[in-house]
XYZ file of C-alpha atoms in Angstrom:
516
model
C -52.083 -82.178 70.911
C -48.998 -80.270 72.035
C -49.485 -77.681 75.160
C -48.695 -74.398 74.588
C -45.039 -73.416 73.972
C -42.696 -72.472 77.006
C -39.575 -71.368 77.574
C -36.987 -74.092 78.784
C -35.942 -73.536 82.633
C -32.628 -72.657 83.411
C -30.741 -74.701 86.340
C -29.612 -72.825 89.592
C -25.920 -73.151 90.011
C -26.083 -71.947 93.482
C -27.776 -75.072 94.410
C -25.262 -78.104 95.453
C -27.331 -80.361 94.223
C -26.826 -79.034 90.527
C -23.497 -77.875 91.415
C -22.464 -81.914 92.308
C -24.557 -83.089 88.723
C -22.467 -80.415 86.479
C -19.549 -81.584 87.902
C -20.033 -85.584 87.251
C -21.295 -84.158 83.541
C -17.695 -82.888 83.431
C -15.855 -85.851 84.432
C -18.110 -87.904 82.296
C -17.031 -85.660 78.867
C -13.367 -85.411 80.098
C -13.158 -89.484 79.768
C -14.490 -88.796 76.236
C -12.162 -86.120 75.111
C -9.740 -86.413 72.193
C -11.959 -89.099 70.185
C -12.471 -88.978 66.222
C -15.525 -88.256 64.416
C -16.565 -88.380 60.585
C -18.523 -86.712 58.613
C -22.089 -88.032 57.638
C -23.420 -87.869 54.101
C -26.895 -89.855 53.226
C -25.947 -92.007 56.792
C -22.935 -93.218 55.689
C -19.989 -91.869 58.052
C -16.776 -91.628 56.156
C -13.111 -90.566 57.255
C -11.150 -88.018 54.861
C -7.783 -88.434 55.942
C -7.167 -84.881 56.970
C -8.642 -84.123 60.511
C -10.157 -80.726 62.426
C -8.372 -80.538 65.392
C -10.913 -79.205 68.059
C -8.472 -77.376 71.255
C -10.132 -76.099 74.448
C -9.354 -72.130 74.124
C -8.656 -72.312 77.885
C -6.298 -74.737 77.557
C -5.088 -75.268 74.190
C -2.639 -78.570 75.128
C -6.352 -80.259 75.692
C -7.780 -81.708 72.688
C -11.354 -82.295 72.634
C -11.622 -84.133 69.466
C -10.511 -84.330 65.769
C -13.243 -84.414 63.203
C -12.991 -85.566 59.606
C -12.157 -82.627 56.841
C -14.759 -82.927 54.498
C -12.971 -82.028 50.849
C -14.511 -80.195 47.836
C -15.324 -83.876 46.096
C -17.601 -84.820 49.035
C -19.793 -81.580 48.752
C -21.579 -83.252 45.258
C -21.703 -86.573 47.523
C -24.008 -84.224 49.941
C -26.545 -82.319 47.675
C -26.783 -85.777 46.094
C -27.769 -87.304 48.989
C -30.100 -84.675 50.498
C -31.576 -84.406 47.381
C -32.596 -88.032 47.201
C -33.770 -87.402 50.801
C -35.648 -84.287 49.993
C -38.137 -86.499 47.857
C -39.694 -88.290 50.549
C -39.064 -85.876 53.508
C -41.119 -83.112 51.643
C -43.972 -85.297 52.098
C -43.836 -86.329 55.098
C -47.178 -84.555 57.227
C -46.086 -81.733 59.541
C -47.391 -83.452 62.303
C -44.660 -86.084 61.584
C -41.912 -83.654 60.925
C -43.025 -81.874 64.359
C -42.863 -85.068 66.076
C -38.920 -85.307 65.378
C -38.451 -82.076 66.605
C -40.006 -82.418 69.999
C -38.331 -86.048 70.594
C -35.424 -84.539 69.709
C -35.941 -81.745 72.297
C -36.876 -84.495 74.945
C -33.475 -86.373 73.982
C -31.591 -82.990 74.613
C -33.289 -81.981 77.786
C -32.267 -85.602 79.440
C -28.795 -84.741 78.355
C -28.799 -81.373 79.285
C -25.880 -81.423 81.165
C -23.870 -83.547 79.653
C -23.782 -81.147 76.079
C -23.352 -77.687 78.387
C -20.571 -79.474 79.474
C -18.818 -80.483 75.992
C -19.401 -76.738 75.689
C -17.502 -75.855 78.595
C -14.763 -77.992 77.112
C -14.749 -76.567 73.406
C -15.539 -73.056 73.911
C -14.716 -72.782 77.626
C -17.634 -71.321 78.316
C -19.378 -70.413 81.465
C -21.595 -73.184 83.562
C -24.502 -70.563 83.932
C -23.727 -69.660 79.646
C -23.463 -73.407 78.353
C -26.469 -74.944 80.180
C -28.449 -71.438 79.439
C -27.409 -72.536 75.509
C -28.651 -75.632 75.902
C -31.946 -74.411 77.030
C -31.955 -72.170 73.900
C -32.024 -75.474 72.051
C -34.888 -77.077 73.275
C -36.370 -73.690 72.690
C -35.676 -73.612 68.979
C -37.223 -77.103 68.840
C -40.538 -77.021 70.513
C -40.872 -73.576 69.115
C -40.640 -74.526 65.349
C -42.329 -78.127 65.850
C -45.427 -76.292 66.680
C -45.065 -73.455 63.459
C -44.183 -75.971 60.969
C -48.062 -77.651 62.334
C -49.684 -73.470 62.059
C -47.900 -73.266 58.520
C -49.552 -76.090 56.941
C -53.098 -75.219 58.506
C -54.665 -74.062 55.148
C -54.830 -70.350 54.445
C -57.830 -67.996 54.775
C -58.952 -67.136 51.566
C -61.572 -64.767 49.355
C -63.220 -67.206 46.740
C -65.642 -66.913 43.838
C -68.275 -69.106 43.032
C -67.103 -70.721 39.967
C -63.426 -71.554 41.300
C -62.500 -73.404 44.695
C -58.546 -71.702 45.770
C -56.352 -72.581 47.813
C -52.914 -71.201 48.720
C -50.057 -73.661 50.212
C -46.637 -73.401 51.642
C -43.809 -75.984 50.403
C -40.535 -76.014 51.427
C -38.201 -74.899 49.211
C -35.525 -78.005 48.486
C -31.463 -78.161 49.901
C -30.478 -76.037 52.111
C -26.902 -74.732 53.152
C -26.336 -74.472 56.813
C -23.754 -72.504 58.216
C -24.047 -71.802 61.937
C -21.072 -69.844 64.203
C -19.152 -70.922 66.745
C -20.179 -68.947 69.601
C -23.408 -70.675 70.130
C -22.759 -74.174 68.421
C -25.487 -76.332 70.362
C -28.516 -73.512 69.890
C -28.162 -71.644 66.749
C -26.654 -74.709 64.961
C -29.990 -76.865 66.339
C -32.274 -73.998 65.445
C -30.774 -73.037 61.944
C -30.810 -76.406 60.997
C -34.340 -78.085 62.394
C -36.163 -74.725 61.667
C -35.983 -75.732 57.348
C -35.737 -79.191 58.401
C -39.279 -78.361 60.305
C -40.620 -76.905 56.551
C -39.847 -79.941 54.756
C -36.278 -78.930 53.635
C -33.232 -80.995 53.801
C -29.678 -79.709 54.281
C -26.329 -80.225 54.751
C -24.326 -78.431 57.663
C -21.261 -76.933 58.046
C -20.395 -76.488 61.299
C -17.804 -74.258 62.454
C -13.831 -75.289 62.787
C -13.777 -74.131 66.307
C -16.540 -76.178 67.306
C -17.154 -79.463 65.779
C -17.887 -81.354 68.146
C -20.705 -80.459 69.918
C -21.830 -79.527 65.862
C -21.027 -83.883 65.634
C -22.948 -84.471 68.964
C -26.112 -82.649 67.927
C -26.214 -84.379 64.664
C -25.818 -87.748 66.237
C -29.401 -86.197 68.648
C -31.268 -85.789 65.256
C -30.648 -88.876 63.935
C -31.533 -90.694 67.501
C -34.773 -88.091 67.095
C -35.674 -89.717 64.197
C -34.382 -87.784 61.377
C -33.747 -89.884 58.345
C -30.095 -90.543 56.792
C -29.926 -87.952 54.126
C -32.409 -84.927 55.543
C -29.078 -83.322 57.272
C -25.754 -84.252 56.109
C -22.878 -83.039 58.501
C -19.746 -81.832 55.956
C -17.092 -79.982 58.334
C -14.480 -78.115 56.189
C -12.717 -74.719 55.336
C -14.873 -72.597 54.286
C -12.548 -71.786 50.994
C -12.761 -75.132 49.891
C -16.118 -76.532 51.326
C -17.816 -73.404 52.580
C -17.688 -71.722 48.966
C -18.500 -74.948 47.142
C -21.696 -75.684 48.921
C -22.994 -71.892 48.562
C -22.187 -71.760 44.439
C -24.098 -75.529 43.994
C -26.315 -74.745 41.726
C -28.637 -77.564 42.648
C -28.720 -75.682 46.346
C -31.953 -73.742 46.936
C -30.943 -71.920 50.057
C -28.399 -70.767 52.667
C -28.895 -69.928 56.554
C -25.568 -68.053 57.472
C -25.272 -66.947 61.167
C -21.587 -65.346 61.471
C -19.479 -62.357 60.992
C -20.140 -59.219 58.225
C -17.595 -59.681 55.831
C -18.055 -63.528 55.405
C -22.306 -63.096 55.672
C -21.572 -60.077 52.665
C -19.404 -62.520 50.574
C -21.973 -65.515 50.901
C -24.848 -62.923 49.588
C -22.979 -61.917 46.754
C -21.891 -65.256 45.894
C -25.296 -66.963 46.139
C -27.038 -64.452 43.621
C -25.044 -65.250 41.189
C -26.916 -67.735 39.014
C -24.962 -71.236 38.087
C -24.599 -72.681 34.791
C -27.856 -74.897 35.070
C -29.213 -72.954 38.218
C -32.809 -72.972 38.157
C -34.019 -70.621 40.566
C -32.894 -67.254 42.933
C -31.129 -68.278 45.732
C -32.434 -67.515 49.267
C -30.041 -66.506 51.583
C -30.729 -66.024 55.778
C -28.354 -63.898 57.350
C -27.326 -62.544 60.606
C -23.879 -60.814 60.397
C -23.022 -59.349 63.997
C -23.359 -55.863 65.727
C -21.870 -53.375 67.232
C -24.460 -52.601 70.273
C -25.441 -49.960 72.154
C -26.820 -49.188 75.553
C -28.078 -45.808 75.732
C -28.368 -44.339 79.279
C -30.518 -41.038 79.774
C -30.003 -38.167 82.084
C -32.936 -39.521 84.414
C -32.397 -43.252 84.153
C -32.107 -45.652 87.161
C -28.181 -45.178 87.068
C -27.612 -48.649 89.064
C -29.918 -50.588 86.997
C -28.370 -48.989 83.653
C -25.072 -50.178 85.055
C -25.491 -53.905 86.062
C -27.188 -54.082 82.301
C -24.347 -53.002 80.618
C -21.473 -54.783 82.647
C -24.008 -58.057 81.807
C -24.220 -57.200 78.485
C -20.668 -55.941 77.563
C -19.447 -59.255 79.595
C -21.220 -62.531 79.378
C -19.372 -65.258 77.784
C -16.349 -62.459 77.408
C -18.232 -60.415 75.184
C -18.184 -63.195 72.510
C -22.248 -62.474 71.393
C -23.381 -60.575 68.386
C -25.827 -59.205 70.898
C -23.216 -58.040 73.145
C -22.800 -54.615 74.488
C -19.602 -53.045 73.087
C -20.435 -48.915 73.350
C -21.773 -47.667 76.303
C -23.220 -44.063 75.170
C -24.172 -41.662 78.134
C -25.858 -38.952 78.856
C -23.685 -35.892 79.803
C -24.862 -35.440 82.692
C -24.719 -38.791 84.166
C -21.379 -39.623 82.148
C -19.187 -39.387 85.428
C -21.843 -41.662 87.279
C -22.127 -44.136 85.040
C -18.615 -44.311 84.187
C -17.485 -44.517 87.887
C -20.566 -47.513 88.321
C -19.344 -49.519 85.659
C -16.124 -49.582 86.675
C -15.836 -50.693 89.961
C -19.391 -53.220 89.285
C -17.097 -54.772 86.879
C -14.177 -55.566 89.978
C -16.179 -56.276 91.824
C -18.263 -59.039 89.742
C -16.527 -59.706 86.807
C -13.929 -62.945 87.400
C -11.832 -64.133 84.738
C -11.009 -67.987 84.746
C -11.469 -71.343 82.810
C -15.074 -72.171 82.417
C -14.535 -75.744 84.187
C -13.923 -74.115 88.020
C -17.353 -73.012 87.498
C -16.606 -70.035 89.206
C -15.749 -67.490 86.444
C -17.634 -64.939 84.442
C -15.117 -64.166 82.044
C -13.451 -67.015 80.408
C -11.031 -67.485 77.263
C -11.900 -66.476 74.536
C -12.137 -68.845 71.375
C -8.796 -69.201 69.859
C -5.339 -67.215 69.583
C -6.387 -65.454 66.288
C -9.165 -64.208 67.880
C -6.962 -63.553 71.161
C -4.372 -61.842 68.879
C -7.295 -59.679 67.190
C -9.146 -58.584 70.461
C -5.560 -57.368 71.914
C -4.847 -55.875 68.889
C -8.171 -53.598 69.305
C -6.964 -53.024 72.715
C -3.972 -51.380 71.999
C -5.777 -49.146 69.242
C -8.433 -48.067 72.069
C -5.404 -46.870 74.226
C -4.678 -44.602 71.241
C -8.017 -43.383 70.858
C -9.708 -43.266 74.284
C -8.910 -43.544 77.974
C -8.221 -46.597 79.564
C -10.057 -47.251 82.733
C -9.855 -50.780 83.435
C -8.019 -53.884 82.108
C -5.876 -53.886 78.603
C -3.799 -56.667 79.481
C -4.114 -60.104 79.122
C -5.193 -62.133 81.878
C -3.347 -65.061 83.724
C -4.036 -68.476 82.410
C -2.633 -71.177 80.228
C -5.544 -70.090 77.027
C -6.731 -67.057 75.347
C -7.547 -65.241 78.570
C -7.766 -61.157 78.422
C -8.975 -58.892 81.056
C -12.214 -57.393 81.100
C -11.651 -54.161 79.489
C -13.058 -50.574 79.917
C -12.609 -47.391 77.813
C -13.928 -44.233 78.699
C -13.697 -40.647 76.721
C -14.086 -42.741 73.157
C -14.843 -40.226 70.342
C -18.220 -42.029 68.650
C -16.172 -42.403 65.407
C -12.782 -44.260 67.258
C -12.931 -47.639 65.163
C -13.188 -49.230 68.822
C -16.728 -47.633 68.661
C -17.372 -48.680 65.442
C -15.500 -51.867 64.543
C -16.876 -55.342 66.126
C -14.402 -56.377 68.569
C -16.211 -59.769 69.886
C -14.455 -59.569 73.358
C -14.062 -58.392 76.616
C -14.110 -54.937 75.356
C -16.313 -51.840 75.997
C -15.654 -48.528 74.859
C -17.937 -45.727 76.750
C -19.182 -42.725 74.701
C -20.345 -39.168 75.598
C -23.246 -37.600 74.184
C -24.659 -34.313 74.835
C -28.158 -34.794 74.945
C -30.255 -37.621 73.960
C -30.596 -36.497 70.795
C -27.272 -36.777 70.405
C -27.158 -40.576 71.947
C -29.923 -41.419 69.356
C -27.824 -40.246 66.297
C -24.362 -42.147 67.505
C -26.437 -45.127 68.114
C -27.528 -44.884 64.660
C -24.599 -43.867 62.680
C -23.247 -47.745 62.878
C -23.650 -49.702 60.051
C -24.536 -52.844 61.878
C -28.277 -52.587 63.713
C -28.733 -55.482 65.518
C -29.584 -54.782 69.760
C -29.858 -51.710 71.533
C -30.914 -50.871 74.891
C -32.411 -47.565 76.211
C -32.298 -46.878 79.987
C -34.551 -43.397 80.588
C -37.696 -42.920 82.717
C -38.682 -40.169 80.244
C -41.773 -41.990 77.737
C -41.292 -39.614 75.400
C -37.452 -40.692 74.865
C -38.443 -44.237 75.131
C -40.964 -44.044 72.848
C -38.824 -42.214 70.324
C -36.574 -45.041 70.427
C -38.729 -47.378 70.174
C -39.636 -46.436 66.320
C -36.393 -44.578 65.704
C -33.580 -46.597 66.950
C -32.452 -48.678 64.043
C -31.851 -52.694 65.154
C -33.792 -55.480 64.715
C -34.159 -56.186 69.164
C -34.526 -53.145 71.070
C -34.746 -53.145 74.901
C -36.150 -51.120 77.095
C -34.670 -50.706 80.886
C -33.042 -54.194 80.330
C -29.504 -55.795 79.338
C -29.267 -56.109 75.155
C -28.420 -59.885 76.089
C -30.789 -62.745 75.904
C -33.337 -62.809 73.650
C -35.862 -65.654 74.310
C -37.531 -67.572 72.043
C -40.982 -67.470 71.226
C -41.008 -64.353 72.676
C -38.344 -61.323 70.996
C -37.503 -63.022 68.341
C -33.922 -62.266 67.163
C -32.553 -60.548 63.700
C -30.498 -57.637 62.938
C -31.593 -54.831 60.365
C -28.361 -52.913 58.548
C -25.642 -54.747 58.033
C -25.904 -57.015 60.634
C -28.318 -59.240 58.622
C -31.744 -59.880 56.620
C -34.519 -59.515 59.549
C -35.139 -63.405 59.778
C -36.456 -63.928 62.681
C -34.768 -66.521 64.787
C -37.313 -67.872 67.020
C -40.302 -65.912 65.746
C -43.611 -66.256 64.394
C -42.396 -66.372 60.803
C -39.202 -68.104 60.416
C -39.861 -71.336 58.750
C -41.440 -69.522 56.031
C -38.207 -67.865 54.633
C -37.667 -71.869 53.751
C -40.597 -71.879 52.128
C -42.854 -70.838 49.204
C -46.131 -70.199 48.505
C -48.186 -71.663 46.052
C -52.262 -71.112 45.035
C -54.243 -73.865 43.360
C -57.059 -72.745 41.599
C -59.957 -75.372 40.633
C -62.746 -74.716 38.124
C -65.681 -76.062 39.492
């Protein structure tokens, strides 16, 4: 019997002792770097020809590894083979299927270091922010290992005397699994083990910045004991591959974590019905934000400032969750504008996530870099610029932390999703007023409200329009098994990453009536 779930510890950086054990995790990796990996379909690992080259954004000369290019002709290969797989996996017992999950969380958590550092190399990404992913992932596992054994506990029923009923859950069939880049160890582990969990099989493609550690967690599940065929790992463009594998009609589903405009194209795209298509397509999707941290006249004006330099931040602001509009009470505006400002000097540090010393590292790759300063130079049209704009020193895709203030709520840097070091701060009036710019976005996926006043908070708390709201707290880090994480609006469908009811948007219900 399994204990009750818990959230995975974070390590405390401050400490030598981890301190000395992240840096041999480094050195370890860095003798790895610039090997080749395949892709995997039914077990067999196959090489293409044409090759992903994986960079470190921090310093692009450094490759961390090439990765086979799966083609449009190996996408059949893969629903073939996780179809054949599907079979047999489907009925497997739960308590089997759990079993691989929590192996595979032990696996991870002995390794713990070592993937938070290929992180550090392919996304170069904060110590504190890699390891803190890594946790995530154990999270996702023991969290859905012990729903996948509630979901098949039979279902409380009204009967009649004549007839004995029963109602069941069964997974659905292949999956599609397309997780982002930012978070390539966590929400690539939970999106795919979550269906996996339910009895699904699938076939993942990971993203082109981060293949890698997408290779590295693959090669975990099949040491967990997941069989060849139940995930297939198919790396590719998303033109040729990406679009293949979501128009299959012998594909039942598709999890999607990524931006808007490629989450709207796969939902349009998947219910449309194949020649030979047997079924509605189910598609999970979280799209992004654009998130706001409301601060009230009364709030605790230090406090409301640490959470949004945290939030607007961490990992250079590359987090659907992250903080990009600041919008303030009048009468506080100055305040808070003044806070968040100099906090930000003073704490903020931009450098390459291997020192282990910086807050703000590069960001993921020079389209993105090109993008972000692009936004930056539009904000200095459309608001006032109080800190940063330039890039920052650094052989990668560094940019400086930066800060506007005076940003009319409808300036596209208020509304458009920057995912970077970027925060644009927004007057309102009253809170009224705060409520109704919060809400005007079409994206609703975390908010924050900093107020002492209960009626305000409690007015947000049914009003404000996002799937995570906080309360006197960052709009950052969701845990699992305990908020639960999925945007309403455009920033996705409402599944519920790490909550009581995700494994059943891979599954079905089904009642079984017997005469007696």
């Amino acid at each position: 019997m399994r204990g009750p779930f818990q959230n995975e510890p974070a390590l405390d950086f401050s400490l030598p002792e981890n301190r000395a054990a992240m840096r041999a995790a480094l050195e370890q990796v860095k003798s790895q770097l610039g090997q080749r990996y395949p892709i995997v379909i039914g077990g067999e690992r196959r090489e293409t020809g044409e090759w992903i080259r994986s960079v470190n954004p921090g310093n692009p000369d450094q490759v961390v590894g090439l990765v086979a290019k799966a083609r449009a002709a190996d996408v059949e290969d893969a629903v073939a083979a996780a179809e054949a797989a599907y079979q047999e996996w489907r009925r497997m017992p739960a308590s089997g299927r759990a079993s691989v999950l929590f192996r595979m969380a032990a696996i991870i958590r002995r390794r713990k270091l070592e993937l938070a550092a290929w992180m550090v190399y392919e996304l170069d990404k904060p110590w504190d922010e890699a390891e803190g992913e890594v946790c995530e992932a154990i999270d996702f596992l023991e969290w859905y290992g012990r729903q996948a054994l509630e979901v098949a506990q039979p279902v409380q029923l009204s009967h009649i005397p004549e007839e004995a009923v029963q109602l069941y859950w069964v997974p659905l069939g292949v999956g599609v699994i397309i997780p982002p880049w930012n978070f390539p160890c966590a929400i690539l582990t939970g999106m795919t083990m979550g269906p996996v969990a339910a009895g699904n099989t699938a076939i993942v493609k990971p993203a082109s910045n981060t293949p890698v550690i997408g290779y590295k967690m693959f090669e975990i599940m099949e040491e967990a004991g997941v069989p060849a065929g139940v995930v297939n790992f198919l790396p590719g463009s998303g033109a040729e591959v990406g679009d293949a594998l979501v128009d299959h009609p012998r594909v039942r589903f598709v999890n999607f974590t990524g931006s808007k405009d490629v989450g709207v194209r796969i939902y349009e795209r998947a219910a449309r019905v194949q020649p030979g298509q047997r079924w509605l397509k189910r598609v999970a999707a979280e799209m992004g934000g654009k998130d706001a941290i409301i601060v009230d006249a009364d709030a605790d004006l230090a406090d409301a400032a640490q959470g949004i330099v945290a939030s607007a931040f961490g990992f250079s602001g590359q987090k659907c969750s992250a903080c990009s509009r600041a919008i303030v009470h009048a009468d506080v505006y100055d305040e808070i504008v003044e806070r968040v400002v100099a906090l930000t000097r003073e704490t903020v540090k931009v450098g390459s996530g291997e020192s282990g010393e910086a807050t703000v590292c590069a960001v993921v790759d020079e389209k993105q870099y090109r993008t972000i300063l692009n936004y930056i130079e539009i904000g200095k049209q459309e608001g006032r610029l109080v800190l940063g704009g330039e890039p920052a020193e650094g052989p990668g895709y560094y940019i400086q932390p930066t800060i506007f203030a005076d940003v009319p709520a409808d300036a596209r840097i208020a509304c458009e999703e920057i995912f970077g070091p970027v925060l644009a701060i927004v007057k309102a009036k009253d809170f009224d007023e705060a409520l109704a710019i919060a809400n005007a976005s079409e994206y609703g996926l975390t908010g924050s409200v900093y107020s002492r006043n209960r009626a305000h908070l409690e007015r947000a708390r049914f009003e404000f329009e996002v799937g995570n709201l906080y309360l006197n707290r960052k709009c950052t880090a969701a845990l699992q098994g305990v908020h639960g994480f999925g945007g309403m609006k455009l920033s996705g469908t409402n599944t519920r990453a790490g909550g009581p009811d995700y494994l059943q948007h891979f599954m079905e219900l089904k009642s079984v009536g017997e005469r007696l």
